[in-house]
């Protein structure tokens, strides 16, 4: 008889965005004429830029010629892309990252979900609350969290993150082995200061803790008092793994390309106390379970680092940042309290009065036909907040704000 992995039975309800999609689908069926504007899931709307498309077309032509056809590629990613990443993302920051520390994948979500496989089941994890659900759910699936009581997992250390602490969580009060941080943050749209990140690196070094640093939205940063890469902080290469993505930077949500940086210096302990480097373990994991990102996609990602690619993708990011400004200032103009929207494509809206996040979700959907994301879906401390994204078209963004302005809270 086959037995199921009962850790999956500890997952809390449906995946957040699937639940939202179901509610929106039910509403659409009952109201087929509703003009729904989707500002919920963080999916881009602008097309891939010309430099990327041209590179992909060229790669397609190569695949049609026996002399330039490529089959299986390296599981770690083609050297041409990994070198472009080194030259484009790290060398300008004065950082010494080698190409064998870079692992190209089909998404930061994939990497964040899979990296926990390198660690034993009895590791204690710490997550911010609210949190991107994959950090938590992938550890639930692995049996690392224990059971949930009233939505709180017994073996997880939660780090409350809210307006009262300026969205900068305190250090854990008990020992943790792994901590997840995201800056710019999804869902709150806020960033951690350079000084605070330096304090986190010092904490991790002192407590023998591994930092999982999600930097998927670094391209949206305009604030100077933060970092583009965690490795800008001295000592970070000893304790931190960084995740990056082309999804929001270059519109690859439907094309799928990202990468993780696993420095050779990062180690964890074996049960007998020996230090074990994680880089070769991750390499082995990828070689065993992953056949690599398609050549055509990697050529498109490489083109992001060309002068034309940089200019064009930055123009798209500026477009979304302007959308964020429009949403933020529009909501503030009617007295709503808003966070984020400066260094990230997310606006974190405080619900009015005693309204819950799902109640505000329902009001926006039913009264003005706007899809959002309830903050409670990101964790208990997300209750009382709601996330909007800036990834819609300019026209829909303006229309959405004007609709919200008609509401009276």
CSV table of C-alpha atoms in Angstrom, one decimal:
chain,number,residue,atom,x,y,z
A,1,UNK,CA,0.0,0.0,0.0
A,2,UNK,CA,1.2,3.5,-0.8
A,3,UNK,CA,1.1,6.1,2.0
A,4,UNK,CA,0.7,9.8,1.4
A,5,UNK,CA,3.1,12.4,2.8
A,6,UNK,CA,0.8,13.5,5.6
A,7,UNK,CA,2.7,16.8,6.0
A,8,UNK,CA,0.6,18.0,3.0
A,9,UNK,CA,-2.5,17.5,5.2
A,10,UNK,CA,-1.1,20.2,7.5
A,11,UNK,CA,-1.3,22.8,4.8
A,12,UNK,CA,-3.8,25.5,5.6
A,13,UNK,CA,-6.6,25.6,3.0
A,14,UNK,CA,-6.2,26.5,-0.6
A,15,UNK,CA,-3.2,28.3,-2.0
A,16,UNK,CA,-4.0,32.0,-1.5
A,17,UNK,CA,-4.1,33.0,-5.2
A,18,UNK,CA,-6.0,29.9,-6.2
A,19,UNK,CA,-8.6,30.8,-3.6
A,20,UNK,CA,-8.9,34.4,-4.9
A,21,UNK,CA,-9.2,33.1,-8.5
A,22,UNK,CA,-12.1,30.9,-7.5
A,23,UNK,CA,-13.9,33.8,-5.8
A,24,UNK,CA,-13.4,36.0,-8.8
A,25,UNK,CA,-14.6,33.3,-11.1
A,26,UNK,CA,-17.7,32.7,-9.1
A,27,UNK,CA,-18.5,36.4,-9.1
A,28,UNK,CA,-17.9,36.7,-12.9
A,29,UNK,CA,-20.3,33.8,-13.5
A,30,UNK,CA,-23.0,35.6,-11.6
A,31,UNK,CA,-22.2,39.0,-13.1
A,32,UNK,CA,-21.0,38.4,-16.6
A,33,UNK,CA,-21.2,42.1,-17.5
A,34,UNK,CA,-18.9,43.2,-14.7
A,35,UNK,CA,-15.8,45.1,-16.0
A,36,UNK,CA,-13.3,43.6,-13.6
A,37,UNK,CA,-9.8,45.2,-13.1
A,38,UNK,CA,-7.2,42.8,-11.7
A,39,UNK,CA,-4.8,44.3,-9.2
A,40,UNK,CA,-4.4,41.2,-7.2
A,41,UNK,CA,-1.8,38.7,-8.3
A,42,UNK,CA,1.6,40.2,-9.2
A,43,UNK,CA,1.6,39.4,-12.9
A,44,UNK,CA,3.1,41.8,-15.4
A,45,UNK,CA,1.1,43.1,-18.4
A,46,UNK,CA,3.7,44.8,-20.6
A,47,UNK,CA,5.2,42.6,-23.3
A,48,UNK,CA,8.7,41.4,-23.4
A,49,UNK,CA,11.0,44.2,-24.6
A,50,UNK,CA,12.4,44.2,-28.2
A,51,UNK,CA,15.9,43.3,-27.2
A,52,UNK,CA,14.7,40.1,-25.5
A,53,UNK,CA,12.4,39.2,-28.4
A,54,UNK,CA,15.1,39.6,-31.0
A,55,UNK,CA,17.5,37.4,-29.0
A,56,UNK,CA,14.8,34.7,-28.6
A,57,UNK,CA,14.0,34.8,-32.4
A,58,UNK,CA,17.7,34.4,-33.1
A,59,UNK,CA,17.9,31.5,-30.7
A,60,UNK,CA,14.9,29.9,-32.4
A,61,UNK,CA,16.6,30.1,-35.7
A,62,UNK,CA,19.7,28.5,-34.2
A,63,UNK,CA,17.5,25.6,-33.0
A,64,UNK,CA,16.3,25.1,-36.6
A,65,UNK,CA,19.8,24.5,-37.9
A,66,UNK,CA,21.7,21.2,-37.2
A,67,UNK,CA,25.0,23.1,-36.8
A,68,UNK,CA,23.7,25.4,-34.0
A,69,UNK,CA,20.9,23.2,-32.5
A,70,UNK,CA,21.2,22.5,-28.8
A,71,UNK,CA,19.8,19.7,-26.7
A,72,UNK,CA,20.3,19.3,-23.0
A,73,UNK,CA,22.1,22.3,-21.5
A,74,UNK,CA,24.0,22.5,-18.3
A,75,UNK,CA,21.7,22.2,-15.3
A,76,UNK,CA,23.4,25.2,-13.7
A,77,UNK,CA,22.6,27.4,-16.7
A,78,UNK,CA,24.6,28.3,-19.7
A,79,UNK,CA,27.9,30.0,-19.0
A,80,UNK,CA,26.9,33.0,-21.3
A,81,UNK,CA,24.0,33.8,-19.0
A,82,UNK,CA,25.8,33.2,-15.8
A,83,UNK,CA,28.6,35.5,-16.9
A,84,UNK,CA,26.2,38.1,-18.0
A,85,UNK,CA,24.6,38.0,-14.5
A,86,UNK,CA,28.0,38.4,-12.8
A,87,UNK,CA,28.9,41.3,-15.1
A,88,UNK,CA,25.5,43.0,-15.0
A,89,UNK,CA,24.2,42.4,-11.4
A,90,UNK,CA,27.3,42.0,-9.2
A,91,UNK,CA,30.4,43.5,-10.7
A,92,UNK,CA,28.9,47.0,-10.8
A,93,UNK,CA,28.4,46.7,-7.0
A,94,UNK,CA,32.0,45.6,-6.6
A,95,UNK,CA,31.0,42.1,-5.5
A,96,UNK,CA,33.0,39.0,-6.2
A,97,UNK,CA,30.5,36.4,-7.2
A,98,UNK,CA,31.8,33.6,-9.4
A,99,UNK,CA,29.7,31.9,-12.1
A,100,UNK,CA,29.8,28.5,-10.3
A,101,UNK,CA,27.9,30.2,-7.4
A,102,UNK,CA,25.1,31.1,-9.8
A,103,UNK,CA,22.3,28.6,-10.6
A,104,UNK,CA,19.8,29.5,-13.3
A,105,UNK,CA,16.3,28.2,-12.8
A,106,UNK,CA,12.7,28.5,-14.0
A,107,UNK,CA,11.7,30.8,-11.1
A,108,UNK,CA,12.5,32.3,-7.7
A,109,UNK,CA,9.4,30.6,-6.4
A,110,UNK,CA,10.9,27.2,-7.5
A,111,UNK,CA,14.2,28.0,-5.9
A,112,UNK,CA,12.7,29.2,-2.6
A,113,UNK,CA,10.5,26.2,-2.5
A,114,UNK,CA,13.3,23.7,-3.3
A,115,UNK,CA,16.2,25.1,-1.3
A,116,UNK,CA,14.8,23.7,2.0
A,117,UNK,CA,15.6,20.2,0.7
A,118,UNK,CA,19.2,20.8,1.7
A,119,UNK,CA,18.3,21.0,5.4
A,120,UNK,CA,17.2,18.3,7.9
A,121,UNK,CA,13.7,18.1,9.0
A,122,UNK,CA,14.4,19.3,12.6
A,123,UNK,CA,15.7,22.7,11.6
A,124,UNK,CA,13.7,25.6,13.1
A,125,UNK,CA,12.7,28.3,10.6
A,126,UNK,CA,11.8,31.9,11.2
A,127,UNK,CA,9.5,33.8,8.8
A,128,UNK,CA,8.3,37.3,8.7
A,129,UNK,CA,4.5,37.7,9.3
A,130,UNK,CA,3.0,38.6,6.8
A,131,UNK,CA,5.0,36.4,4.4
A,132,UNK,CA,5.1,35.2,0.9
A,133,UNK,CA,3.3,31.9,1.3
A,134,UNK,CA,5.9,29.7,-0.5
A,135,UNK,CA,8.4,30.2,2.4
A,136,UNK,CA,6.0,28.6,4.8
A,137,UNK,CA,4.2,26.1,2.7
A,138,UNK,CA,7.3,24.4,1.3
A,139,UNK,CA,8.5,23.9,4.9
A,140,UNK,CA,5.1,22.5,5.9
A,141,UNK,CA,5.4,20.0,3.0
A,142,UNK,CA,8.8,19.0,4.3
A,143,UNK,CA,7.5,18.3,7.8
A,144,UNK,CA,9.5,21.1,9.4
A,145,UNK,CA,6.7,23.1,10.9
A,146,UNK,CA,4.6,20.7,13.0
A,147,UNK,CA,0.9,21.2,13.0
A,148,UNK,CA,-1.1,24.4,12.9
A,149,UNK,CA,-3.2,25.6,15.8
A,150,UNK,CA,-5.6,28.4,14.8
A,151,UNK,CA,-3.4,29.0,11.8
A,152,UNK,CA,-0.1,29.2,13.7
A,153,UNK,CA,2.4,26.4,13.2
A,154,UNK,CA,3.9,25.1,16.4
A,155,UNK,CA,7.5,24.7,15.2
A,156,UNK,CA,7.7,28.0,13.3
A,157,UNK,CA,9.1,31.2,14.7
A,158,UNK,CA,7.0,34.2,13.5
A,159,UNK,CA,8.5,37.6,13.2
A,160,UNK,CA,5.7,40.2,13.3
A,161,UNK,CA,6.1,42.9,10.6
A,162,UNK,CA,3.8,45.8,10.7
A,163,UNK,CA,3.5,49.6,10.8
A,164,UNK,CA,4.3,49.7,14.5
A,165,UNK,CA,7.8,48.4,14.0
A,166,UNK,CA,8.2,50.2,10.6
A,167,UNK,CA,8.0,46.9,8.8
A,168,UNK,CA,11.4,45.9,10.2
A,169,UNK,CA,11.0,42.7,12.3
A,170,UNK,CA,12.8,42.1,15.6
A,171,UNK,CA,15.3,39.3,15.9
A,172,UNK,CA,13.9,35.9,17.1
A,173,UNK,CA,13.9,35.5,20.9
A,174,UNK,CA,14.7,31.8,20.6
A,175,UNK,CA,17.3,30.1,18.4
A,176,UNK,CA,16.4,29.5,14.7
A,177,UNK,CA,18.5,27.7,12.1
A,178,UNK,CA,17.0,29.3,9.0
A,179,UNK,CA,15.5,32.8,8.5
A,180,UNK,CA,13.7,34.1,5.4
A,181,UNK,CA,13.8,37.8,4.5
A,182,UNK,CA,12.4,39.5,1.5
A,183,UNK,CA,13.5,43.1,0.6
A,184,UNK,CA,11.9,44.8,-1.2
A,185,UNK,CA,9.1,43.0,0.5
A,186,UNK,CA,6.3,41.0,-0.9
A,187,UNK,CA,3.6,41.8,0.3
A,188,UNK,CA,4.2,45.0,2.1
A,189,UNK,CA,6.2,46.8,-0.6
A,190,UNK,CA,8.7,48.1,2.0
A,191,UNK,CA,12.5,47.7,2.3
A,192,UNK,CA,14.9,47.0,5.1
A,193,UNK,CA,17.6,49.6,5.6
A,194,UNK,CA,21.2,48.8,4.9
A,195,UNK,CA,21.9,49.2,8.7
A,196,UNK,CA,19.2,46.8,9.6
A,197,UNK,CA,20.4,44.2,7.0
A,198,UNK,CA,23.9,44.5,8.4
A,199,UNK,CA,22.4,43.8,11.9
A,200,UNK,CA,20.7,40.7,10.4
A,201,UNK,CA,24.0,39.4,8.9
A,202,UNK,CA,25.7,39.9,12.3
A,203,UNK,CA,22.8,38.1,14.0
A,204,UNK,CA,23.1,35.1,11.5
A,205,UNK,CA,26.9,34.9,12.0
A,206,UNK,CA,26.6,35.0,15.8
A,207,UNK,CA,23.8,32.4,15.9
A,208,UNK,CA,25.0,30.1,13.1
A,209,UNK,CA,21.8,30.8,11.2
A,210,UNK,CA,21.3,30.6,7.4
A,211,UNK,CA,19.6,33.6,5.8
A,212,UNK,CA,17.4,33.0,2.8
A,213,UNK,CA,17.3,36.4,1.1
A,214,UNK,CA,14.6,37.0,-1.5
A,215,UNK,CA,15.7,39.9,-3.8
A,216,UNK,CA,13.2,39.3,-6.6
A,217,UNK,CA,12.2,43.0,-6.6
A,218,UNK,CA,15.6,44.7,-6.4
A,219,UNK,CA,15.1,46.4,-9.8
A,220,UNK,CA,12.4,48.6,-8.3
A,221,UNK,CA,14.6,50.1,-5.6
A,222,UNK,CA,15.0,53.9,-5.6
A,223,UNK,CA,15.7,54.4,-1.9
A,224,UNK,CA,19.5,54.8,-1.3
A,225,UNK,CA,19.4,53.5,2.3
A,226,UNK,CA,19.2,49.9,1.3
A,227,UNK,CA,20.9,47.3,-0.8
A,228,UNK,CA,20.4,45.8,-4.3
A,229,UNK,CA,22.1,42.6,-3.1
A,230,UNK,CA,22.6,41.1,0.3
A,231,UNK,CA,26.2,40.6,-0.5
A,232,UNK,CA,26.8,44.3,-0.3
A,233,UNK,CA,26.8,43.7,3.5
A,234,UNK,CA,30.2,42.5,4.6
A,235,UNK,CA,30.2,38.9,5.8
A,236,UNK,CA,26.9,38.0,4.0
A,237,UNK,CA,28.6,35.5,1.8
A,238,UNK,CA,29.3,33.4,4.9
A,239,UNK,CA,25.6,33.0,5.8
A,240,UNK,CA,23.3,34.1,3.0
A,241,UNK,CA,21.7,32.6,-0.1
A,242,UNK,CA,20.2,35.1,-2.5
A,243,UNK,CA,17.2,34.6,-4.9
A,244,UNK,CA,16.7,36.8,-8.0
A,245,UNK,CA,14.2,36.7,-10.8
A,246,UNK,CA,13.7,38.0,-14.3
A,247,UNK,CA,9.9,37.8,-13.8
A,248,UNK,CA,9.3,41.3,-12.6
A,249,UNK,CA,12.6,42.8,-13.7
A,250,UNK,CA,12.1,41.9,-17.4
A,251,UNK,CA,8.6,40.6,-17.7
A,252,UNK,CA,9.4,36.8,-17.7
A,253,UNK,CA,6.4,35.7,-15.6
A,254,UNK,CA,5.2,33.6,-18.6
A,255,UNK,CA,8.7,32.8,-19.9
A,256,UNK,CA,10.3,31.6,-16.6
A,257,UNK,CA,13.8,32.4,-15.7
A,258,UNK,CA,15.5,33.2,-12.4
A,259,UNK,CA,18.6,32.4,-10.5
A,260,UNK,CA,19.9,31.6,-7.0
A,261,UNK,CA,23.3,32.5,-5.7
A,262,UNK,CA,24.8,30.0,-3.3
A,263,UNK,CA,28.3,31.2,-2.2
A,264,UNK,CA,30.9,28.6,-1.6
A,265,UNK,CA,31.4,30.0,1.9
A,266,UNK,CA,27.9,29.2,3.1
A,267,UNK,CA,27.9,26.1,5.3
A,268,UNK,CA,25.7,24.1,7.6
A,269,UNK,CA,26.5,21.4,10.1
A,270,UNK,CA,26.3,17.6,9.9
A,271,UNK,CA,24.9,15.7,12.9
A,272,UNK,CA,28.5,15.0,14.0
A,273,UNK,CA,29.4,18.7,14.0
A,274,UNK,CA,31.3,18.9,10.7
A,275,UNK,CA,30.8,21.9,8.4
A,276,UNK,CA,29.3,21.1,5.0
A,277,UNK,CA,29.3,23.6,2.2
A,278,UNK,CA,25.9,24.0,0.6
A,279,UNK,CA,27.0,25.0,-2.9
A,280,UNK,CA,28.0,21.4,-3.9
A,281,UNK,CA,24.8,20.0,-2.4
A,282,UNK,CA,22.6,22.5,-4.3
A,283,UNK,CA,24.6,21.6,-7.5
A,284,UNK,CA,24.0,17.9,-6.9
A,285,UNK,CA,20.3,18.6,-6.2
A,286,UNK,CA,19.9,20.6,-9.5
A,287,UNK,CA,21.8,18.0,-11.5
A,288,UNK,CA,19.5,15.2,-10.2
A,289,UNK,CA,16.1,16.9,-10.3
A,290,UNK,CA,16.4,19.7,-13.0
A,291,UNK,CA,17.3,19.7,-16.6
A,292,UNK,CA,17.9,23.4,-16.9
A,293,UNK,CA,16.0,26.4,-18.4
A,294,UNK,CA,15.5,26.2,-22.2
A,295,UNK,CA,18.3,27.7,-24.4
A,296,UNK,CA,15.9,30.1,-26.1
A,297,UNK,CA,14.8,31.5,-22.7
A,298,UNK,CA,18.4,31.9,-21.5
A,299,UNK,CA,19.4,33.8,-24.6
A,300,UNK,CA,16.4,36.1,-23.9
A,301,UNK,CA,17.6,36.6,-20.4
A,302,UNK,CA,21.1,37.3,-21.5
A,303,UNK,CA,19.7,40.1,-23.7
A,304,UNK,CA,18.4,41.9,-20.6
A,305,UNK,CA,22.0,42.8,-19.8
A,306,UNK,CA,22.7,44.4,-23.2
A,307,UNK,CA,22.6,48.2,-23.4
A,308,UNK,CA,19.4,48.1,-25.3
A,309,UNK,CA,17.9,45.5,-22.9
A,310,UNK,CA,18.8,47.6,-19.9
A,311,UNK,CA,17.3,50.7,-21.3
A,312,UNK,CA,14.1,48.9,-22.4
A,313,UNK,CA,13.5,46.9,-19.2
A,314,UNK,CA,14.2,49.9,-17.0
A,315,UNK,CA,11.5,51.8,-19.0
A,316,UNK,CA,9.1,49.0,-18.2
A,317,UNK,CA,10.0,49.2,-14.5
A,318,UNK,CA,9.5,53.0,-14.5
A,319,UNK,CA,6.1,52.4,-16.0
A,320,UNK,CA,5.1,50.1,-13.2
A,321,UNK,CA,6.6,52.4,-10.6
A,322,UNK,CA,4.5,55.3,-12.0
A,323,UNK,CA,1.4,53.0,-11.6
A,324,UNK,CA,2.4,52.4,-8.0
A,325,UNK,CA,2.7,56.2,-7.4
A,326,UNK,CA,-0.8,56.7,-9.0
A,327,UNK,CA,-2.3,54.1,-6.7
A,328,UNK,CA,-0.5,55.3,-3.6
A,329,UNK,CA,-1.3,59.0,-4.0
A,330,UNK,CA,-4.8,58.3,-5.2
A,331,UNK,CA,-5.7,56.2,-2.1
A,332,UNK,CA,-4.0,58.7,0.2
A,333,UNK,CA,-6.1,61.5,-1.3
A,334,UNK,CA,-9.2,60.0,0.2
A,335,UNK,CA,-7.7,59.5,3.6
A,336,UNK,CA,-6.6,55.9,3.4
A,337,UNK,CA,-3.4,54.8,5.0
A,338,UNK,CA,-0.9,53.3,2.5
A,339,UNK,CA,2.5,51.7,2.7
A,340,UNK,CA,5.0,50.6,0.1
A,341,UNK,CA,4.6,51.6,-3.6
A,342,UNK,CA,8.0,53.4,-3.7
A,343,UNK,CA,10.7,50.6,-3.9
A,344,UNK,CA,8.3,47.9,-4.9
A,345,UNK,CA,5.3,47.3,-7.2
A,346,UNK,CA,3.1,46.6,-4.2
A,347,UNK,CA,0.8,48.9,-2.3
A,348,UNK,CA,0.0,47.7,1.3
A,349,UNK,CA,-3.3,49.3,2.2
A,350,UNK,CA,-4.6,49.6,5.8
A,351,UNK,CA,-8.2,48.5,5.9
A,352,UNK,CA,-10.5,51.3,7.1
A,353,UNK,CA,-11.9,51.1,10.6
A,354,UNK,CA,-12.6,47.6,11.9
A,355,UNK,CA,-13.0,46.1,8.4
A,356,UNK,CA,-11.2,42.8,7.9
A,357,UNK,CA,-9.0,42.2,4.9
A,358,UNK,CA,-11.5,39.8,3.2
A,359,UNK,CA,-14.3,42.2,3.9
A,360,UNK,CA,-12.4,44.9,2.0
A,361,UNK,CA,-11.6,42.4,-0.7
A,362,UNK,CA,-15.4,41.8,-1.1
A,363,UNK,CA,-16.2,45.5,-1.1
A,364,UNK,CA,-13.7,46.2,-3.9
A,365,UNK,CA,-14.8,43.3,-6.0
A,366,UNK,CA,-18.6,43.7,-5.5
A,367,UNK,CA,-18.8,47.5,-5.4
A,368,UNK,CA,-16.1,48.6,-7.9
A,369,UNK,CA,-15.1,45.4,-9.6
A,370,UNK,CA,-11.5,45.4,-8.5
A,371,UNK,CA,-9.5,42.3,-7.6
A,372,UNK,CA,-7.0,42.7,-4.7
A,373,UNK,CA,-5.2,40.4,-2.3
A,374,UNK,CA,-6.4,40.1,1.3
A,375,UNK,CA,-3.5,40.7,3.7
A,376,UNK,CA,-4.6,37.8,6.0
A,377,UNK,CA,-3.7,35.4,3.2
A,378,UNK,CA,-0.1,36.3,3.9
A,379,UNK,CA,-0.3,35.5,7.7
A,380,UNK,CA,-2.0,36.6,10.9
A,381,UNK,CA,-0.2,40.0,11.0
A,382,UNK,CA,-1.5,40.6,7.5
A,383,UNK,CA,-5.0,40.9,8.9
A,384,UNK,CA,-6.2,44.5,8.6
A,385,UNK,CA,-4.2,45.1,5.4
A,386,UNK,CA,-4.8,44.5,1.7
A,387,UNK,CA,-2.3,44.3,-1.2
A,388,UNK,CA,-2.7,46.0,-4.6
A,389,UNK,CA,-0.2,45.6,-7.4
A,390,UNK,CA,1.0,48.1,-9.9
A,391,UNK,CA,1.3,45.6,-12.8
A,392,UNK,CA,-1.8,46.6,-14.6
A,393,UNK,CA,-2.0,48.8,-17.6
A,394,UNK,CA,-1.9,52.6,-17.1
A,395,UNK,CA,-5.5,52.9,-18.2
A,396,UNK,CA,-6.7,50.3,-15.8
A,397,UNK,CA,-4.6,51.6,-13.0
A,398,UNK,CA,-6.2,55.1,-13.4
A,399,UNK,CA,-9.7,53.6,-13.8
A,400,UNK,CA,-9.2,51.5,-10.7
A,401,UNK,CA,-8.2,54.4,-8.5
A,402,UNK,CA,-11.1,56.5,-9.7
A,403,UNK,CA,-13.5,53.8,-8.9
A,404,UNK,CA,-12.1,53.4,-5.4
A,405,UNK,CA,-12.4,57.1,-4.8
A,406,UNK,CA,-16.2,56.7,-5.2
A,407,UNK,CA,-16.4,54.5,-2.1
A,408,UNK,CA,-17.2,55.9,1.3
A,409,UNK,CA,-15.6,54.1,4.2
